[in-house]
CSV table of N, CA, C and O and ligand atoms in Angstrom, one decimal:
chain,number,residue,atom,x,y,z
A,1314,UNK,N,158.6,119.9,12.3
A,1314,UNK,CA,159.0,120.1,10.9
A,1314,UNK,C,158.9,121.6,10.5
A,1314,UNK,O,157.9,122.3,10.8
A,1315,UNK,N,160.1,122.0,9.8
A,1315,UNK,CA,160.0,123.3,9.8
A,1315,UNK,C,159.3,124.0,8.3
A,1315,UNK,O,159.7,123.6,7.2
A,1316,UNK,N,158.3,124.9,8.4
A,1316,UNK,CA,157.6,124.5,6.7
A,1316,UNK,C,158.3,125.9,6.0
A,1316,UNK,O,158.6,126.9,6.6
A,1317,UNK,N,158.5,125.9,5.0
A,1317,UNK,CA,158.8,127.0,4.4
A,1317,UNK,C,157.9,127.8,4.1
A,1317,UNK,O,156.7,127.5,3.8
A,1318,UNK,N,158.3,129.1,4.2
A,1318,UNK,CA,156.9,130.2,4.5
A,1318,UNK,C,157.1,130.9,3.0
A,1318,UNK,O,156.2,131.4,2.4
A,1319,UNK,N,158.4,130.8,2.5
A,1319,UNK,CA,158.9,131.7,1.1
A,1319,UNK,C,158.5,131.0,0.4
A,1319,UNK,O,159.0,129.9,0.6
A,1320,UNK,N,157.6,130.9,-0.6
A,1320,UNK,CA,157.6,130.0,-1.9
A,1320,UNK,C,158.8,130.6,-2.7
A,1320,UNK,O,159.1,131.7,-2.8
A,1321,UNK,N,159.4,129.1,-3.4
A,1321,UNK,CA,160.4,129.5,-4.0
A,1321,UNK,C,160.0,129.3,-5.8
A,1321,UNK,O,159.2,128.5,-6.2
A,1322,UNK,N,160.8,130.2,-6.7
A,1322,UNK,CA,160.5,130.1,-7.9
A,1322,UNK,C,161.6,129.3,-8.7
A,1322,UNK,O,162.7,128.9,-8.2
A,1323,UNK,N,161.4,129.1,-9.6
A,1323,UNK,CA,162.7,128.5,-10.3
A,1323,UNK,C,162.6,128.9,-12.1
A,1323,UNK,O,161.7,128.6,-12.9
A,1324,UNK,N,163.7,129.5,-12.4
A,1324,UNK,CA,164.3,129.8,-13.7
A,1324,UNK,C,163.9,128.8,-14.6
A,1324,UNK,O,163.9,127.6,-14.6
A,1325,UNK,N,163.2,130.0,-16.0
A,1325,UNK,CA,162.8,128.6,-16.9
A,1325,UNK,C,164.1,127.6,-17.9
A,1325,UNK,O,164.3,126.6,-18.5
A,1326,UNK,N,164.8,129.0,-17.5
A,1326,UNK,CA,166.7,128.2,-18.6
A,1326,UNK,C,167.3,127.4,-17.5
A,1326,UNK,O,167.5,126.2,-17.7
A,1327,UNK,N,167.7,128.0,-16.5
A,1327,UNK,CA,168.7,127.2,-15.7
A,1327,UNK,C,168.1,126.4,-14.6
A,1327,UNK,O,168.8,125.6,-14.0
A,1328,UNK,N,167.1,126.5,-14.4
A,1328,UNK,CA,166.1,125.8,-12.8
A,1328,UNK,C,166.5,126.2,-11.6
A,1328,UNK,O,166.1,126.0,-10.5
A,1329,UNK,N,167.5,126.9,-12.1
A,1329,UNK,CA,167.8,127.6,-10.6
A,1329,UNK,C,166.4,128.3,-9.7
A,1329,UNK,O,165.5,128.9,-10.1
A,1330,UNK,N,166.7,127.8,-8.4
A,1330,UNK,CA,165.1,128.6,-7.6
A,1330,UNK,C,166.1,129.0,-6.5
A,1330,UNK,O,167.1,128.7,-5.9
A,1331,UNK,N,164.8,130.3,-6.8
A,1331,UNK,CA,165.2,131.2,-5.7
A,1331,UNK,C,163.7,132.0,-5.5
A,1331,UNK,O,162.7,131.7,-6.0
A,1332,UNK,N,164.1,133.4,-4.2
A,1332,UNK,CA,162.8,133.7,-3.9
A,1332,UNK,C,161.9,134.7,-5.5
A,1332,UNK,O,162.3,135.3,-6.5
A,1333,UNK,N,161.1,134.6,-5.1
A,1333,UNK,CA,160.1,135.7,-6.1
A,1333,UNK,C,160.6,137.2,-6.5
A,1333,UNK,O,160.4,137.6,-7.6
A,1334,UNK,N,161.2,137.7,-5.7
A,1334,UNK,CA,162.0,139.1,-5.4
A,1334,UNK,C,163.2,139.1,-6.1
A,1334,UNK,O,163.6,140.3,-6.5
A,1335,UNK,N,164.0,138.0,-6.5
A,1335,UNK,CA,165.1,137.6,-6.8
A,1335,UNK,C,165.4,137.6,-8.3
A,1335,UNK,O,166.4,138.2,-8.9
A,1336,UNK,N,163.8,136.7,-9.1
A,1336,UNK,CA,163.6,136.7,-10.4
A,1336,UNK,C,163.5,137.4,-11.0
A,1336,UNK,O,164.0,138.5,-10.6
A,1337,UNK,N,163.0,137.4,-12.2
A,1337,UNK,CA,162.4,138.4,-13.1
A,1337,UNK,C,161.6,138.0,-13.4
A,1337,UNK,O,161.8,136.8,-13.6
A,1338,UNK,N,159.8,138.4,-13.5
A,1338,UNK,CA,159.4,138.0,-13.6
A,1338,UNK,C,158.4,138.4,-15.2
A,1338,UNK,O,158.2,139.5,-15.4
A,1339,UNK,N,158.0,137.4,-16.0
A,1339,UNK,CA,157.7,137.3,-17.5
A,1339,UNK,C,156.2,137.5,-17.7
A,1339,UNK,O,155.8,136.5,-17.2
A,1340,UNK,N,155.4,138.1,-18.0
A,1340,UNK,CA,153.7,138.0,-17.8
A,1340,UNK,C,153.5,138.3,-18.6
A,1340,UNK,O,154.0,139.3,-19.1
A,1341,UNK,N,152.0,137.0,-19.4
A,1341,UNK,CA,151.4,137.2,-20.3
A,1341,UNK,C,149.9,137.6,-19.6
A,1341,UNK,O,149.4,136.8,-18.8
A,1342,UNK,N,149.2,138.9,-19.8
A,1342,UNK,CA,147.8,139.3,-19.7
A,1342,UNK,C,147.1,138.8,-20.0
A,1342,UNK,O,147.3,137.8,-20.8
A,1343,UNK,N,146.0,139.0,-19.6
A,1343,UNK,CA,144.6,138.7,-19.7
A,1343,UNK,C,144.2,138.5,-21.2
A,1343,UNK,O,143.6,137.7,-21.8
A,1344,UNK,N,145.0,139.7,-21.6
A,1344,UNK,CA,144.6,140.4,-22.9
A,1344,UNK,C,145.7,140.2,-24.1
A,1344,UNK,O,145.9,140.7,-25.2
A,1345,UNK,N,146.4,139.1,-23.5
A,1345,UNK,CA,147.5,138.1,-24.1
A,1345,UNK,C,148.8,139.0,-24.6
A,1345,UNK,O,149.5,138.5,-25.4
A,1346,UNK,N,149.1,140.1,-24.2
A,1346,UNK,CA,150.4,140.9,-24.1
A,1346,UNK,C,151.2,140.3,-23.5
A,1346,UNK,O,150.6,139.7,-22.5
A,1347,UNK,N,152.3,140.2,-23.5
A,1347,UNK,CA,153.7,139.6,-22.6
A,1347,UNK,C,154.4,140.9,-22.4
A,1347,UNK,O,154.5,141.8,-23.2
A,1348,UNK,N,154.7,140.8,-21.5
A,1348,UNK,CA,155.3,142.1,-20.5
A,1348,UNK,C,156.5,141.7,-19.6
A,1348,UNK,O,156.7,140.5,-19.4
A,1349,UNK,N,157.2,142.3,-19.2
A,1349,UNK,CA,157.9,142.4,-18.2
A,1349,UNK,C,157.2,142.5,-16.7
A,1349,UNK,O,156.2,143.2,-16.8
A,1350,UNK,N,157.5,142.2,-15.8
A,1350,UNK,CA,156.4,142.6,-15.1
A,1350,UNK,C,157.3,142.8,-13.8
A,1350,UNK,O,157.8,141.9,-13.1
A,1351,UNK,N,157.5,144.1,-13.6
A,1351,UNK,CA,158.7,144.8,-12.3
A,1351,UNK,C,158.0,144.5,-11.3
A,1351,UNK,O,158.7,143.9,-10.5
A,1352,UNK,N,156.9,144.6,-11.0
A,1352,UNK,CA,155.9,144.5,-10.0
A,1352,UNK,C,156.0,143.3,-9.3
A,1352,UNK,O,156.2,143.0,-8.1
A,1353,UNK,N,156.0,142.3,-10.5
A,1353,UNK,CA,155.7,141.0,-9.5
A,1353,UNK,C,154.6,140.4,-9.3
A,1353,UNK,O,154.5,139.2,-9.2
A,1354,UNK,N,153.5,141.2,-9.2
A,1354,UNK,CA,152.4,141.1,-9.3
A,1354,UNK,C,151.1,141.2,-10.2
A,1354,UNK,O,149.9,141.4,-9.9
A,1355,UNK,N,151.6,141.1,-11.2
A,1355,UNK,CA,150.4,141.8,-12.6
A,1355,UNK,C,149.8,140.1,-12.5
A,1355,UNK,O,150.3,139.1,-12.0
A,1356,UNK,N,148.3,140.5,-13.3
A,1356,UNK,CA,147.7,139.0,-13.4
A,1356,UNK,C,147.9,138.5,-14.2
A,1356,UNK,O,148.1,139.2,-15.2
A,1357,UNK,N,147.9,137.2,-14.5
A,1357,UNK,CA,148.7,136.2,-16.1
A,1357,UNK,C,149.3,135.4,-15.3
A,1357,UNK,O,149.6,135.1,-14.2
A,1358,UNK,N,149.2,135.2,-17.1
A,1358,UNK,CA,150.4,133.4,-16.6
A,1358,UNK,C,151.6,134.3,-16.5
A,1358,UNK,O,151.7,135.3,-17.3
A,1359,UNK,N,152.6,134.0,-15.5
A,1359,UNK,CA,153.9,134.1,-15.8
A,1359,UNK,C,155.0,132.9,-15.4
A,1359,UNK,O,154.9,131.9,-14.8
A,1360,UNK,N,156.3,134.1,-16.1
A,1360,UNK,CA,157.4,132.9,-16.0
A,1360,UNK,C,158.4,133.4,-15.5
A,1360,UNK,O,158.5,134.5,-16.0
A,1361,UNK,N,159.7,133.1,-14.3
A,1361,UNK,CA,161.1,133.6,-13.7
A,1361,UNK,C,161.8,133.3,-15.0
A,1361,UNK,O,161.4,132.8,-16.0
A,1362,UNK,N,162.5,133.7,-14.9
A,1362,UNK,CA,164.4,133.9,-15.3
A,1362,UNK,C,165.3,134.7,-14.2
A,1362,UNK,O,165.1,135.9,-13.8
A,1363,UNK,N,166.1,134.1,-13.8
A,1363,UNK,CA,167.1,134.9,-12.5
A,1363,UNK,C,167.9,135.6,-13.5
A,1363,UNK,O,168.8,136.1,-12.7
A,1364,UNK,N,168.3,136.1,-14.9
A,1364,UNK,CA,169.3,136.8,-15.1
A,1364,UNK,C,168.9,137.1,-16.5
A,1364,UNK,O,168.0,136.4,-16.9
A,1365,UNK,N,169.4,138.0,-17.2
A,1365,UNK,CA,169.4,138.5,-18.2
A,1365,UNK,C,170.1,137.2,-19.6
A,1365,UNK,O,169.8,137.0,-20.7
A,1366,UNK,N,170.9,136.8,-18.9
A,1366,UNK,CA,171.5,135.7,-20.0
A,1366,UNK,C,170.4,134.1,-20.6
A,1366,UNK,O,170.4,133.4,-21.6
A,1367,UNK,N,169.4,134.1,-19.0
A,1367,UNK,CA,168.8,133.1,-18.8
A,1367,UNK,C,167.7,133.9,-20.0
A,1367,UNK,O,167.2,133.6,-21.1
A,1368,UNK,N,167.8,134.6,-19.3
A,1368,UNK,CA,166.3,135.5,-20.4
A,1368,UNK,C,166.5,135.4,-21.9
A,1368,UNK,O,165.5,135.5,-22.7
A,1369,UNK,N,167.9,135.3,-22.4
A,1369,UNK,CA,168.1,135.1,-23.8
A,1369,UNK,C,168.1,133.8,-24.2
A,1369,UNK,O,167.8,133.5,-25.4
A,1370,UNK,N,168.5,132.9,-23.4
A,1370,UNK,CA,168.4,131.0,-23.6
A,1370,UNK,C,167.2,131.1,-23.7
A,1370,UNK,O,166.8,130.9,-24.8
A,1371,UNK,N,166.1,131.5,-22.7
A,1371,UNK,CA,164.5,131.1,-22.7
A,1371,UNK,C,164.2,131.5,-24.2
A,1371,UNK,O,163.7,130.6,-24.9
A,1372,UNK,N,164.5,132.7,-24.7
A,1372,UNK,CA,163.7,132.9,-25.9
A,1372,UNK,C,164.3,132.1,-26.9
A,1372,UNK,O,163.7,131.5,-27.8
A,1373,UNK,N,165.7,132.0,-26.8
A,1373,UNK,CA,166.5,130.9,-28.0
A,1373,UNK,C,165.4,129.8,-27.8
A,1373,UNK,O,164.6,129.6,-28.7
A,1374,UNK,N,165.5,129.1,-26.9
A,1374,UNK,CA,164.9,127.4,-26.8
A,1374,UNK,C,163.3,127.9,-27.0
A,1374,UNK,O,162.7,127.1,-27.7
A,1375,UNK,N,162.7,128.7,-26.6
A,1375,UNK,CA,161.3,128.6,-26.9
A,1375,UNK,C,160.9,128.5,-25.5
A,1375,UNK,O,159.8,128.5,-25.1
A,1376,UNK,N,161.8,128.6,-24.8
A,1376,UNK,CA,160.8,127.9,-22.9
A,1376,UNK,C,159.9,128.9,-22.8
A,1376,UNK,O,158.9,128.6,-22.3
A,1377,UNK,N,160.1,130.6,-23.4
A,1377,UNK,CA,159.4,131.1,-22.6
A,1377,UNK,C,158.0,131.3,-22.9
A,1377,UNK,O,157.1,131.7,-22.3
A,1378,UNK,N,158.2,130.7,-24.6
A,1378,UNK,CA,157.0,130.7,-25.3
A,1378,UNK,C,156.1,129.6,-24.8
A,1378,UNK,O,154.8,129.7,-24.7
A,1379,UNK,N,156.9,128.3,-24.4
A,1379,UNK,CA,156.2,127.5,-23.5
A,1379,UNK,C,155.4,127.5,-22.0
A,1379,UNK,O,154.4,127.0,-21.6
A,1380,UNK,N,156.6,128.4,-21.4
A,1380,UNK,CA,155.8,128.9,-20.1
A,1380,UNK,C,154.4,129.4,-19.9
A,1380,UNK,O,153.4,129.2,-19.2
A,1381,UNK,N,154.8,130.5,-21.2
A,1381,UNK,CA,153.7,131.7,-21.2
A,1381,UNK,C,152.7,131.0,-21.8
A,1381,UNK,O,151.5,131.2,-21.4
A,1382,UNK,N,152.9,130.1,-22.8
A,1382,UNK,CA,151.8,129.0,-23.3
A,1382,UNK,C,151.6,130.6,-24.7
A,1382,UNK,O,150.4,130.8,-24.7
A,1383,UNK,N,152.1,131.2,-25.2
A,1383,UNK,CA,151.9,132.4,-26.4
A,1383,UNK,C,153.1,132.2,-27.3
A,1383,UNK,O,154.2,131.8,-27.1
A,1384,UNK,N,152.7,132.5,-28.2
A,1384,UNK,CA,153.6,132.7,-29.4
A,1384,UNK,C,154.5,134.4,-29.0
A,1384,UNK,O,154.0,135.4,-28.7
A,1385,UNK,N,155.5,134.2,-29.2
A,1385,UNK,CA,156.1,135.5,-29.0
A,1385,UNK,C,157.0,135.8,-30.1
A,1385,UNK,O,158.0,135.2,-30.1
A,1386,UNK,N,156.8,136.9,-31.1
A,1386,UNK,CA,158.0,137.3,-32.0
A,1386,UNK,C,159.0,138.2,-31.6
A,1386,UNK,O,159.3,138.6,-30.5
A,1387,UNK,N,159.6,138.5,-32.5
A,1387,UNK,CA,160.7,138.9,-32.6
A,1387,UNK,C,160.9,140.1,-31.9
A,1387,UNK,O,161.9,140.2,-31.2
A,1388,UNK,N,159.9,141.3,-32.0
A,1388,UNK,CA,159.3,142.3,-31.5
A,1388,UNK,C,159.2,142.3,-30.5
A,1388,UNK,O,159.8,143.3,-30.0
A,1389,UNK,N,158.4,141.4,-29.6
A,1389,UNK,CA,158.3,141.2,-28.5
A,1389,UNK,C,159.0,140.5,-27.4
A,1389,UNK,O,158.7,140.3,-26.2
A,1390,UNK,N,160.6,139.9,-28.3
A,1390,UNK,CA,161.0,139.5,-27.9
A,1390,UNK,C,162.2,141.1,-27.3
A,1390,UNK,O,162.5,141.5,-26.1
A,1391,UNK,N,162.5,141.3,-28.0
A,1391,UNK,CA,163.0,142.8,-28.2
A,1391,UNK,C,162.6,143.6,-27.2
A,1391,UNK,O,163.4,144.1,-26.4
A,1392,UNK,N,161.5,143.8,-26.9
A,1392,UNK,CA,161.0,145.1,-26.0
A,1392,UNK,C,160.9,144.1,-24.7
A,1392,UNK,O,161.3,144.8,-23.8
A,1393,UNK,N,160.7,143.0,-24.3
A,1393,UNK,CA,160.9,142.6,-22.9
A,1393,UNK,C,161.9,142.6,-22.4
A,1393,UNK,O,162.2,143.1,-21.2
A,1394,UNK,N,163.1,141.9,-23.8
A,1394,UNK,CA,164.8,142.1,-23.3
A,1394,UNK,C,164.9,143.7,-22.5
A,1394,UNK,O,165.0,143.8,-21.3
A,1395,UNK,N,164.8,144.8,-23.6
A,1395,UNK,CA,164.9,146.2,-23.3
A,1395,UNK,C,164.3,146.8,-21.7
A,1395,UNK,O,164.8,147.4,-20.7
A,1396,UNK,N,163.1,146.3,-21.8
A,1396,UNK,CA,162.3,146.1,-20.5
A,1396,UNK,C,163.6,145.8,-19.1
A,1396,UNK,O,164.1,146.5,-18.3
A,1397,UNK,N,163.6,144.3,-19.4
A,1397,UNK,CA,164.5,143.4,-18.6
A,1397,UNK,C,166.4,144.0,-18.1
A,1397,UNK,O,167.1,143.8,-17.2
A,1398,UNK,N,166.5,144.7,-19.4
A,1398,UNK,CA,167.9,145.2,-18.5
A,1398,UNK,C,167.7,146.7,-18.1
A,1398,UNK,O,168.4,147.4,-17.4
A,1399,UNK,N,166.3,147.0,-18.8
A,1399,UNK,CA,166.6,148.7,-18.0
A,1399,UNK,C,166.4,148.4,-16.5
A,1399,UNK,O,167.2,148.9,-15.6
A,1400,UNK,N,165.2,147.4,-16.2
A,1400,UNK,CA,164.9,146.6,-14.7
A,1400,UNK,C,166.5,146.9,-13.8
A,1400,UNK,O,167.0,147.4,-12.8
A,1401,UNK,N,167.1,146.2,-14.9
A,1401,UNK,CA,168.6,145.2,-14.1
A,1401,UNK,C,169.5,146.8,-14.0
A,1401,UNK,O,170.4,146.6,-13.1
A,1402,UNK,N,169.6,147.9,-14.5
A,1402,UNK,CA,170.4,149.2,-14.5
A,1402,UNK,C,169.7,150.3,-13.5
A,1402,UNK,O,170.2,151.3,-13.2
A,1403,UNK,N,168.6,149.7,-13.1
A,1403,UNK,CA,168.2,150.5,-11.7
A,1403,UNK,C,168.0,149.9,-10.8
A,1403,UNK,O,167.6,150.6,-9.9
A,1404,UNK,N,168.1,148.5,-10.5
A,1404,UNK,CA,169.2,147.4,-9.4
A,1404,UNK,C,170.3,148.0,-8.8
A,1404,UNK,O,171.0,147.3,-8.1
B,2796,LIG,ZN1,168.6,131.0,-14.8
């Protein structure tokens, strides 16, 4: 049996999975800030989105507020987007 060594993630809009590297990844801190998180690695809850479009359904429907388990406004929804496509223009 062959085991998968990649854990795979999956998109909170579309469920698309794919690897960790792939996503984007969403993080809420310790200290309950939501971030973008380039790294990959910051500590928190976080959440994927594979694309910038996914990333605007998540905050339409609320998924990402559910993922993150945080209330997120307007503000904050703003500076992750900005976050999220500067990410995607140095791709
Ligand atoms: Zn997606």
């Amino acid at each position: 049996m062959a085991e998968t060594t990649k854990r795979q993630r999956s998109c909170i809009a579309c469920g698309k999975q794919a690897g960790k590297t792939e996503l984007f990844r969403i993080v809420r801190g310790p200290d309950g800030f939501a971030a973008f998180d380039s790294t990959g690695r910051a500590p928190g809850r976080g959440a994927y989105v594979c694309s910038q479009e996914c990333f605007a359904t998540a905050c339409k429907t609320r998924k990402l507020e559910r993922a993150l388990k945080t209330k997120l406004d307007h503000e904050d929804l703003e500076r992750i987007a900005a976050e999220v496509s500067s990410a995607l223009r140095e791709a």
